[in-house]
């Protein structure tokens, strides 16, 4: 089963991409596709469409377009649930010790990594970034 992670602009700019991928590989994930992208405003709005009405939508879009990010398709048994567990809570102050956000996130807004939150969204989000071919 595949899920989508994005190493967000804060973590990429801080040089934490390698450490984060290492942590994910230690947790049993295999990298199946990856690309470095600078999202445009329309891309970020489409990706986070479900949050359009939320007060944090504009700052979220602004942050996600502020620099390059690294979407990755990751494979593992029970991938969606397992990735949510290994990234930790949205706010790093509430994230369990050893999770990616506890280790590497700066704040609730600049929180290092995205992960799909359901199998349906994982399919949509993998196709959003890797539309041309099934990940290898
Ligand atoms: P992501 O979707 O990025 O994996 P998540 O599923 O843990 O994060 P969501 O509720 O989907 O959290 O929110 C998407 C992103 O919007 C969060 O990662 C965070 O950067 C930002 N965000 C969410 N809630 C808030 C909030 N109350 N205040 C500020 N930013 C927020
Ligand atoms: Mg989410």
Tab-separated table of N, CA and C and ligand atoms in Angstrom:
chain	number	residue	atom	x	y	z
A	1	UNK	N	0.845	-1.202	0.000
A	1	UNK	CA	0.000	0.000	0.000
A	1	UNK	C	0.882	1.253	0.000
A	2	UNK	N	0.438	2.261	-0.774
A	2	UNK	CA	1.202	3.516	-0.880
A	2	UNK	C	0.536	4.634	-0.091
A	3	UNK	N	1.353	5.566	0.391
A	3	UNK	CA	0.825	6.805	0.940
A	3	UNK	C	1.717	7.951	0.479
A	4	UNK	N	1.248	9.188	0.690
A	4	UNK	CA	2.039	10.345	0.271
A	4	UNK	C	2.563	11.097	1.487
A	5	UNK	N	3.864	11.391	1.459
A	5	UNK	CA	4.470	12.311	2.420
A	5	UNK	C	5.008	13.505	1.643
A	6	UNK	N	5.051	14.666	2.273
A	6	UNK	CA	5.757	15.822	1.697
A	6	UNK	C	6.693	16.360	2.767
A	7	UNK	N	7.979	16.391	2.458
A	7	UNK	CA	8.900	17.136	3.319
A	7	UNK	C	8.676	18.608	2.978
A	8	UNK	N	8.219	19.372	3.973
A	8	UNK	CA	7.737	20.741	3.739
A	8	UNK	C	8.922	21.716	3.621
A	9	UNK	N	8.643	22.951	3.136
A	9	UNK	CA	9.733	23.900	2.866
A	9	UNK	C	10.624	24.212	4.078
A	10	UNK	N	10.073	24.232	5.284
A	10	UNK	CA	10.909	24.534	6.464
A	10	UNK	C	11.989	23.476	6.645
A	11	UNK	N	11.597	22.214	6.566
A	11	UNK	CA	12.537	21.119	6.815
A	11	UNK	C	13.563	20.994	5.686
A	12	UNK	N	13.104	21.217	4.455
A	12	UNK	CA	14.030	21.144	3.319
A	12	UNK	C	15.075	22.259	3.429
A	13	UNK	N	14.621	23.482	3.729
A	13	UNK	CA	15.543	24.623	3.830
A	13	UNK	C	16.517	24.446	4.998
A	14	UNK	N	16.081	23.759	6.033
A	14	UNK	CA	16.940	23.554	7.202
A	14	UNK	C	17.883	22.363	7.026
A	15	UNK	N	17.832	21.712	5.865
A	15	UNK	CA	18.746	20.589	5.610
A	15	UNK	C	18.375	19.328	6.372
A	16	UNK	N	17.073	19.132	6.609
A	16	UNK	CA	16.643	17.974	7.396
A	16	UNK	C	16.032	16.862	6.545
A	17	UNK	N	16.059	17.018	5.207
A	17	UNK	CA	15.387	16.033	4.349
A	17	UNK	C	15.996	14.636	4.526
A	18	UNK	N	17.313	14.565	4.561
A	18	UNK	CA	17.982	13.264	4.676
A	18	UNK	C	17.643	12.563	5.984
A	19	UNK	N	17.677	13.329	7.068
A	19	UNK	CA	17.366	12.734	8.385
A	19	UNK	C	15.921	12.254	8.432
A	20	UNK	N	15.025	13.028	7.821
A	20	UNK	CA	13.608	12.638	7.838
A	20	UNK	C	13.400	11.369	7.015
A	21	UNK	N	14.003	11.309	5.825
A	21	UNK	CA	13.853	10.091	5.015
A	21	UNK	C	14.443	8.888	5.748
A	22	UNK	N	15.566	9.077	6.415
A	22	UNK	CA	16.163	8.004	7.214
A	22	UNK	C	15.189	7.473	8.259
A	23	UNK	N	14.542	8.404	8.944
A	23	UNK	CA	13.582	8.033	10.000
A	23	UNK	C	12.423	7.219	9.401
A	24	UNK	N	11.986	7.636	8.199
A	24	UNK	CA	10.877	6.925	7.546
A	24	UNK	C	11.333	5.534	7.101
A	25	UNK	N	12.551	5.430	6.580
A	25	UNK	CA	13.062	4.119	6.173
A	25	UNK	C	13.225	3.202	7.389
A	26	UNK	N	13.696	3.765	8.497
A	26	UNK	CA	13.802	2.972	9.737
A	26	UNK	C	12.441	2.438	10.164
A	27	UNK	N	11.394	3.199	9.855
A	27	UNK	CA	10.031	2.789	10.243
A	27	UNK	C	9.429	1.809	9.231
A	28	UNK	N	10.220	1.376	8.264
A	28	UNK	CA	9.769	0.313	7.371
A	28	UNK	C	9.229	0.753	6.023
A	29	UNK	N	9.331	2.067	5.732
A	29	UNK	CA	8.827	2.558	4.442
A	29	UNK	C	9.887	2.423	3.354
A	30	UNK	N	9.415	2.121	2.136
A	30	UNK	CA	10.268	2.092	0.944
A	30	UNK	C	9.875	3.257	0.058
A	31	UNK	N	10.881	3.999	-0.412
A	31	UNK	CA	10.640	5.136	-1.307
A	31	UNK	C	10.304	4.611	-2.703
A	32	UNK	N	9.133	4.987	-3.223
A	32	UNK	CA	8.697	4.522	-4.551
A	32	UNK	C	8.697	5.622	-5.593
A	33	UNK	N	8.600	6.893	-5.173
A	33	UNK	CA	8.677	8.020	-6.109
A	33	UNK	C	8.994	9.255	-5.288
A	34	UNK	N	9.708	10.214	-5.910
A	34	UNK	CA	10.012	11.475	-5.227
A	34	UNK	C	10.308	12.527	-6.283
A	35	UNK	N	9.962	13.780	-5.989
A	35	UNK	CA	10.382	14.891	-6.853
A	35	UNK	C	10.455	16.171	-6.037
A	36	UNK	N	11.463	16.972	-6.370
A	36	UNK	CA	11.608	18.265	-5.715
A	36	UNK	C	10.747	19.260	-6.492
A	37	UNK	N	9.805	19.923	-5.812
A	37	UNK	CA	8.920	20.859	-6.517
A	37	UNK	C	8.764	22.150	-5.740
A	38	UNK	N	8.618	23.251	-6.476
A	38	UNK	CA	8.206	24.519	-5.870
A	38	UNK	C	6.744	24.705	-6.252
A	39	UNK	N	5.847	24.553	-5.290
A	39	UNK	CA	4.418	24.672	-5.584
A	39	UNK	C	4.065	26.106	-5.905
A	40	UNK	N	3.201	26.299	-6.919
A	40	UNK	CA	2.584	27.587	-7.161
A	40	UNK	C	1.351	27.724	-6.271
A	41	UNK	N	0.827	28.948	-6.181
A	41	UNK	CA	-0.337	29.184	-5.318
A	41	UNK	C	-1.519	28.291	-5.704
A	42	UNK	N	-1.792	28.172	-7.000
A	42	UNK	CA	-2.942	27.359	-7.429
A	42	UNK	C	-2.741	25.882	-7.069
A	43	UNK	N	-1.503	25.382	-7.166
A	43	UNK	CA	-1.214	23.983	-6.791
A	43	UNK	C	-1.476	23.765	-5.307
A	44	UNK	N	-0.947	24.676	-4.477
A	44	UNK	CA	-1.089	24.510	-3.028
A	44	UNK	C	-2.561	24.633	-2.620
A	45	UNK	N	-3.286	25.551	-3.259
A	45	UNK	CA	-4.721	25.691	-2.964
A	45	UNK	C	-5.471	24.415	-3.341
A	46	UNK	N	-5.120	23.831	-4.479
A	46	UNK	CA	-5.804	22.604	-4.918
A	46	UNK	C	-5.460	21.441	-3.982
A	47	UNK	N	-4.201	21.349	-3.601
A	47	UNK	CA	-3.785	20.234	-2.739
A	47	UNK	C	-4.497	20.293	-1.390
A	48	UNK	N	-4.605	21.507	-0.818
A	48	UNK	CA	-5.212	21.675	0.516
A	48	UNK	C	-6.651	22.190	0.422
A	49	UNK	N	-7.317	21.915	-0.720
A	49	UNK	CA	-8.690	22.376	-0.982
A	49	UNK	C	-9.639	22.154	0.216
A	50	UNK	N	-9.495	21.010	0.870
A	50	UNK	CA	-10.385	20.652	1.978
A	50	UNK	C	-10.309	21.677	3.131
A	51	UNK	N	-9.205	22.418	3.200
A	51	UNK	CA	-9.018	23.400	4.282
A	51	UNK	C	-9.361	24.826	3.862
A	52	UNK	N	-9.956	24.986	2.657
A	52	UNK	CA	-10.144	26.333	2.101
A	52	UNK	C	-10.864	27.297	3.054
A	53	UNK	N	-11.837	26.794	3.791
A	53	UNK	CA	-12.637	27.674	4.661
A	53	UNK	C	-11.980	27.930	6.022
A	54	UNK	N	-10.866	27.268	6.303
A	54	UNK	CA	-10.250	27.386	7.642
A	54	UNK	C	-9.438	28.676	7.745
A	55	UNK	N	-9.350	29.206	8.978
A	55	UNK	CA	-8.615	30.468	9.153
A	55	UNK	C	-7.133	30.366	8.802
A	56	UNK	N	-6.564	29.158	8.870
A	56	UNK	CA	-5.129	29.007	8.594
A	56	UNK	C	-4.842	28.719	7.125
A	57	UNK	N	-5.890	28.779	6.247
A	57	UNK	CA	-5.687	28.387	4.841
A	57	UNK	C	-4.678	29.293	4.127
A	58	UNK	N	-4.843	30.635	4.215
A	58	UNK	CA	-3.924	31.540	3.490
A	58	UNK	C	-2.490	31.393	3.997
A	59	UNK	N	-2.271	31.429	5.329
A	59	UNK	CA	-0.893	31.195	5.802
A	59	UNK	C	-0.330	29.834	5.391
A	60	UNK	N	-1.190	28.805	5.356
A	60	UNK	CA	-0.733	27.466	4.952
A	60	UNK	C	-0.274	27.482	3.486
A	61	UNK	N	-1.079	28.096	2.608
A	61	UNK	CA	-0.719	28.174	1.187
A	61	UNK	C	0.550	29.000	1.023
A	62	UNK	N	0.638	30.081	1.752
A	62	UNK	CA	1.819	30.941	1.674
A	62	UNK	C	3.085	30.180	2.109
A	63	UNK	N	2.979	29.433	3.190
A	63	UNK	CA	4.118	28.638	3.666
A	63	UNK	C	4.494	27.548	2.658
A	64	UNK	N	3.509	26.835	2.133
A	64	UNK	CA	3.806	25.713	1.239
A	64	UNK	C	4.375	26.174	-0.109
A	65	UNK	N	4.186	27.475	-0.438
A	65	UNK	CA	4.747	28.005	-1.687
A	65	UNK	C	6.032	28.806	-1.442
A	66	UNK	N	6.498	28.823	-0.194
A	66	UNK	CA	7.620	29.707	0.164
A	66	UNK	C	8.977	29.177	-0.285
A	67	UNK	N	9.025	27.911	-0.670
A	67	UNK	CA	10.291	27.310	-1.116
A	67	UNK	C	10.008	25.908	-1.612
A	68	UNK	N	11.041	25.222	-2.099
A	68	UNK	CA	10.816	23.872	-2.607
A	68	UNK	C	10.364	22.908	-1.513
A	69	UNK	N	9.619	21.906	-1.924
A	69	UNK	CA	9.246	20.824	-1.021
A	69	UNK	C	9.479	19.490	-1.742
A	70	UNK	N	9.374	18.401	-1.001
A	70	UNK	CA	9.747	17.092	-1.557
A	70	UNK	C	8.631	16.072	-1.337
A	71	UNK	N	7.673	15.993	-2.288
A	71	UNK	CA	6.656	14.939	-2.209
A	71	UNK	C	7.287	13.572	-2.470
A	72	UNK	N	6.807	12.583	-1.715
A	72	UNK	CA	7.335	11.214	-1.838
A	72	UNK	C	6.187	10.220	-1.740
A	73	UNK	N	6.167	9.236	-2.633
A	73	UNK	CA	5.248	8.104	-2.493
A	73	UNK	C	5.989	7.024	-1.720
A	74	UNK	N	5.388	6.582	-0.623
A	74	UNK	CA	6.033	5.630	0.280
A	74	UNK	C	5.190	4.373	0.402
A	75	UNK	N	5.870	3.232	0.400
A	75	UNK	CA	5.160	1.952	0.487
A	75	UNK	C	5.476	1.231	1.787
A	76	UNK	N	4.441	0.647	2.352
A	76	UNK	CA	4.579	-0.181	3.553
A	76	UNK	C	3.245	-0.853	3.805
A	77	UNK	N	3.248	-1.939	4.540
A	77	UNK	CA	1.974	-2.493	4.987
A	77	UNK	C	1.302	-1.465	5.892
A	78	UNK	N	0.008	-1.276	5.729
A	78	UNK	CA	-0.737	-0.350	6.596
A	78	UNK	C	-0.119	1.055	6.549
A	79	UNK	N	0.249	1.475	5.314
A	79	UNK	CA	1.088	2.666	5.135
A	79	UNK	C	0.463	3.950	5.673
A	80	UNK	N	-0.825	4.163	5.423
A	80	UNK	CA	-1.443	5.436	5.809
A	80	UNK	C	-1.395	5.600	7.330
A	81	UNK	N	-1.875	4.586	8.040
A	81	UNK	CA	-1.909	4.660	9.504
A	81	UNK	C	-0.481	4.748	10.075
A	82	UNK	N	0.414	3.929	9.530
A	82	UNK	CA	1.786	3.876	10.059
A	82	UNK	C	2.505	5.206	9.853
A	83	UNK	N	2.269	5.868	8.700
A	83	UNK	CA	2.959	7.144	8.463
A	83	UNK	C	2.410	8.231	9.388
A	84	UNK	N	1.093	8.262	9.568
A	84	UNK	CA	0.527	9.247	10.504
A	84	UNK	C	1.140	9.055	11.895
A	85	UNK	N	1.335	7.780	12.290
A	85	UNK	CA	1.905	7.524	13.611
A	85	UNK	C	3.343	8.034	13.696
A	86	UNK	N	4.134	7.774	12.657
A	86	UNK	CA	5.560	8.125	12.728
A	86	UNK	C	5.791	9.639	12.561
A	87	UNK	N	4.842	10.377	11.950
A	87	UNK	CA	5.052	11.832	11.849
A	87	UNK	C	4.630	12.551	13.127
A	88	UNK	N	3.678	12.013	13.878
A	88	UNK	CA	3.256	12.634	15.136
A	88	UNK	C	2.192	13.706	14.934
A	89	UNK	N	1.754	14.301	16.039
A	89	UNK	CA	0.658	15.281	16.030
A	89	UNK	C	1.044	16.529	15.237
A	90	UNK	N	0.012	17.222	14.717
A	90	UNK	CA	0.204	18.430	13.890
A	90	UNK	C	1.105	19.452	14.583
A	91	UNK	N	0.859	19.664	15.890
A	91	UNK	CA	1.654	20.609	16.678
A	91	UNK	C	2.813	19.849	17.340
A	92	UNK	N	4.050	20.212	17.012
A	92	UNK	CA	5.187	19.439	17.566
A	92	UNK	C	5.211	19.420	19.099
A	93	UNK	N	4.590	20.416	19.736
A	93	UNK	CA	4.540	20.407	21.213
A	93	UNK	C	3.705	19.242	21.732
A	94	UNK	N	2.797	18.741	20.869
A	94	UNK	CA	1.935	17.622	21.266
A	94	UNK	C	2.374	16.302	20.640
A	95	UNK	N	3.412	16.336	19.817
A	95	UNK	CA	3.844	15.128	19.107
A	95	UNK	C	4.634	14.209	20.043
A	96	UNK	N	4.393	12.909	19.923
A	96	UNK	CA	5.073	11.933	20.782
A	96	UNK	C	6.582	11.969	20.533
A	97	UNK	N	7.371	11.702	21.588
A	97	UNK	CA	8.832	11.679	21.440
A	97	UNK	C	9.265	10.715	20.335
A	98	UNK	N	10.259	11.141	19.551
A	98	UNK	CA	10.780	10.277	18.489
A	98	UNK	C	10.041	10.400	17.179
A	99	UNK	N	8.880	11.056	17.162
A	99	UNK	CA	8.172	11.251	15.889
A	99	UNK	C	8.878	12.345	15.083
A	100	UNK	N	8.622	12.345	13.766
A	100	UNK	CA	9.306	13.303	12.883
A	100	UNK	C	9.022	14.734	13.325
A	101	UNK	N	7.776	15.029	13.662
A	101	UNK	CA	7.477	16.416	14.053
A	101	UNK	C	8.091	16.765	15.411
A	102	UNK	N	8.130	15.816	16.355
A	102	UNK	CA	8.792	16.098	17.640
A	102	UNK	C	10.274	16.380	17.403
A	103	UNK	N	10.880	15.664	16.467
A	103	UNK	CA	12.323	15.811	16.234
A	103	UNK	C	12.653	17.046	15.392
A	104	UNK	N	11.820	17.330	14.361
A	104	UNK	CA	12.265	18.275	13.329
A	104	UNK	C	11.344	19.450	13.040
A	105	UNK	N	10.103	19.483	13.587
A	105	UNK	CA	9.197	20.589	13.257
A	105	UNK	C	9.503	21.805	14.121
A	106	UNK	N	9.302	22.992	13.542
A	106	UNK	CA	9.529	24.239	14.271
A	106	UNK	C	8.287	24.654	15.049
A	107	UNK	N	7.100	24.469	14.452
A	107	UNK	CA	5.856	24.968	15.046
A	107	UNK	C	4.679	24.260	14.380
A	108	UNK	N	3.475	24.549	14.854
A	108	UNK	CA	2.270	23.965	14.255
A	108	UNK	C	2.123	24.372	12.788
A	109	UNK	N	2.528	25.587	12.460
A	109	UNK	CA	2.431	26.081	11.083
A	109	UNK	C	3.572	25.524	10.228
A	110	UNK	N	4.768	25.511	10.784
A	110	UNK	CA	5.973	25.060	10.058
A	110	UNK	C	6.351	23.704	10.646
A	111	UNK	N	5.605	22.664	10.198
A	111	UNK	CA	5.696	21.391	10.909
A	111	UNK	C	6.330	20.257	10.100
A	112	UNK	N	7.253	20.624	9.218
A	112	UNK	CA	8.245	19.690	8.637
A	112	UNK	C	7.729	18.676	7.616
A	113	UNK	N	6.527	18.140	7.837
A	113	UNK	CA	6.103	17.018	6.983
A	113	UNK	C	4.585	16.954	6.893
A	114	UNK	N	4.114	16.526	5.739
A	114	UNK	CA	2.700	16.205	5.518
A	114	UNK	C	2.569	14.706	5.344
A	115	UNK	N	1.438	14.156	5.766
A	115	UNK	CA	1.107	12.766	5.443
A	115	UNK	C	-0.368	12.649	5.122
A	116	UNK	N	-0.715	11.829	4.133
A	116	UNK	CA	-2.118	11.571	3.794
A	116	UNK	C	-2.846	11.048	5.033
A	117	UNK	N	-4.144	11.418	5.143
A	117	UNK	CA	-4.875	11.046	6.358
A	117	UNK	C	-5.923	9.948	6.159
A	118	UNK	N	-6.041	9.422	4.932
A	118	UNK	CA	-6.953	8.287	4.692
A	118	UNK	C	-6.484	7.592	3.418
A	119	UNK	N	-6.944	6.358	3.218
A	119	UNK	CA	-6.525	5.645	2.001
A	119	UNK	C	-7.049	6.335	0.750
A	120	UNK	N	-8.254	6.874	0.838
A	120	UNK	CA	-8.832	7.606	-0.298
A	120	UNK	C	-7.977	8.840	-0.631
A	121	UNK	N	-7.606	9.593	0.393
A	121	UNK	CA	-6.766	10.774	0.156
A	121	UNK	C	-5.366	10.389	-0.294
A	122	UNK	N	-4.845	9.264	0.192
A	122	UNK	CA	-3.517	8.812	-0.249
A	122	UNK	C	-3.530	8.576	-1.760
A	123	UNK	N	-4.561	7.925	-2.270
A	123	UNK	CA	-4.661	7.691	-3.733
A	123	UNK	C	-4.711	9.020	-4.482
A	124	UNK	N	-5.546	9.939	-3.995
A	124	UNK	CA	-5.688	11.247	-4.648
A	124	UNK	C	-4.354	12.004	-4.614
A	125	UNK	N	-3.686	11.976	-3.476
A	125	UNK	CA	-2.475	12.781	-3.297
A	125	UNK	C	-1.278	12.183	-4.044
A	126	UNK	N	-1.166	10.851	-4.099
A	126	UNK	CA	-0.097	10.241	-4.907
A	126	UNK	C	-0.314	10.618	-6.369
A	127	UNK	N	-1.564	10.547	-6.846
A	127	UNK	CA	-1.867	10.896	-8.247
A	127	UNK	C	-1.649	12.387	-8.509
A	128	UNK	N	-1.842	13.221	-7.483
A	128	UNK	CA	-1.652	14.673	-7.630
A	128	UNK	C	-0.199	14.976	-8.005
A	129	UNK	N	0.737	14.318	-7.369
A	129	UNK	CA	2.158	14.606	-7.623
A	129	UNK	C	2.804	13.667	-8.630
A	130	UNK	N	2.249	12.464	-8.786
A	130	UNK	CA	2.857	11.476	-9.689
A	130	UNK	C	1.788	10.950	-10.649
A	131	UNK	N	1.273	11.832	-11.524
A	131	UNK	CA	0.116	11.471	-12.352
A	131	UNK	C	0.463	10.616	-13.569
A	132	UNK	N	1.707	10.672	-14.018
A	132	UNK	CA	2.015	10.106	-15.333
A	132	UNK	C	2.253	8.611	-15.316
A	133	UNK	N	2.679	8.110	-14.167
A	133	UNK	CA	3.004	6.697	-14.125
A	133	UNK	C	2.767	6.189	-12.723
A	134	UNK	N	2.479	4.913	-12.623
A	134	UNK	CA	2.410	4.319	-11.299
A	134	UNK	C	3.812	4.368	-10.703
A	135	UNK	N	3.951	4.734	-9.422
A	135	UNK	CA	5.284	4.706	-8.814
A	135	UNK	C	5.905	3.321	-8.964
A	136	UNK	N	7.232	3.264	-9.126
A	136	UNK	CA	7.919	1.984	-9.380
A	136	UNK	C	7.821	1.064	-8.174
B	1	LIG	P1	-0.834	17.747	7.048
B	1	LIG	O1	-2.149	17.744	6.287
B	1	LIG	O2	0.091	18.857	6.597
B	1	LIG	O3	-0.196	16.400	7.059
B	1	LIG	P2	-2.220	17.436	9.504
B	1	LIG	O4	-3.040	16.426	8.754
B	1	LIG	O5	-1.548	17.007	10.769
B	1	LIG	O6	-1.119	18.085	8.578
B	1	LIG	P3	-4.346	19.303	9.002
B	1	LIG	O7	-5.471	19.470	9.959
B	1	LIG	O8	-4.573	18.536	7.741
B	1	LIG	O9	-3.107	18.709	9.821
B	1	LIG	O10	-3.801	20.765	8.636
B	1	LIG	C1	-2.961	20.982	7.520
B	1	LIG	C2	-1.829	21.912	7.920
B	1	LIG	O11	-2.378	23.188	8.232
B	1	LIG	C3	-1.071	21.482	9.186
B	1	LIG	O12	-0.008	20.630	8.917
B	1	LIG	C4	-0.573	22.809	9.722
B	1	LIG	O13	0.617	23.208	9.059
B	1	LIG	C5	-1.694	23.753	9.340
B	1	LIG	N1	-2.624	23.896	10.457
B	1	LIG	C6	-3.567	23.032	10.860
B	1	LIG	N2	-4.260	23.481	11.914
B	1	LIG	C7	-3.741	24.689	12.190
B	1	LIG	C8	-4.021	25.680	13.160
B	1	LIG	N3	-4.997	25.519	14.079
B	1	LIG	N4	-3.280	26.802	13.148
B	1	LIG	C9	-2.312	26.975	12.225
B	1	LIG	N5	-1.984	26.073	11.294
B	1	LIG	C10	-2.684	24.947	11.264
B	2	LIG	MG1	-3.912	16.829	6.870
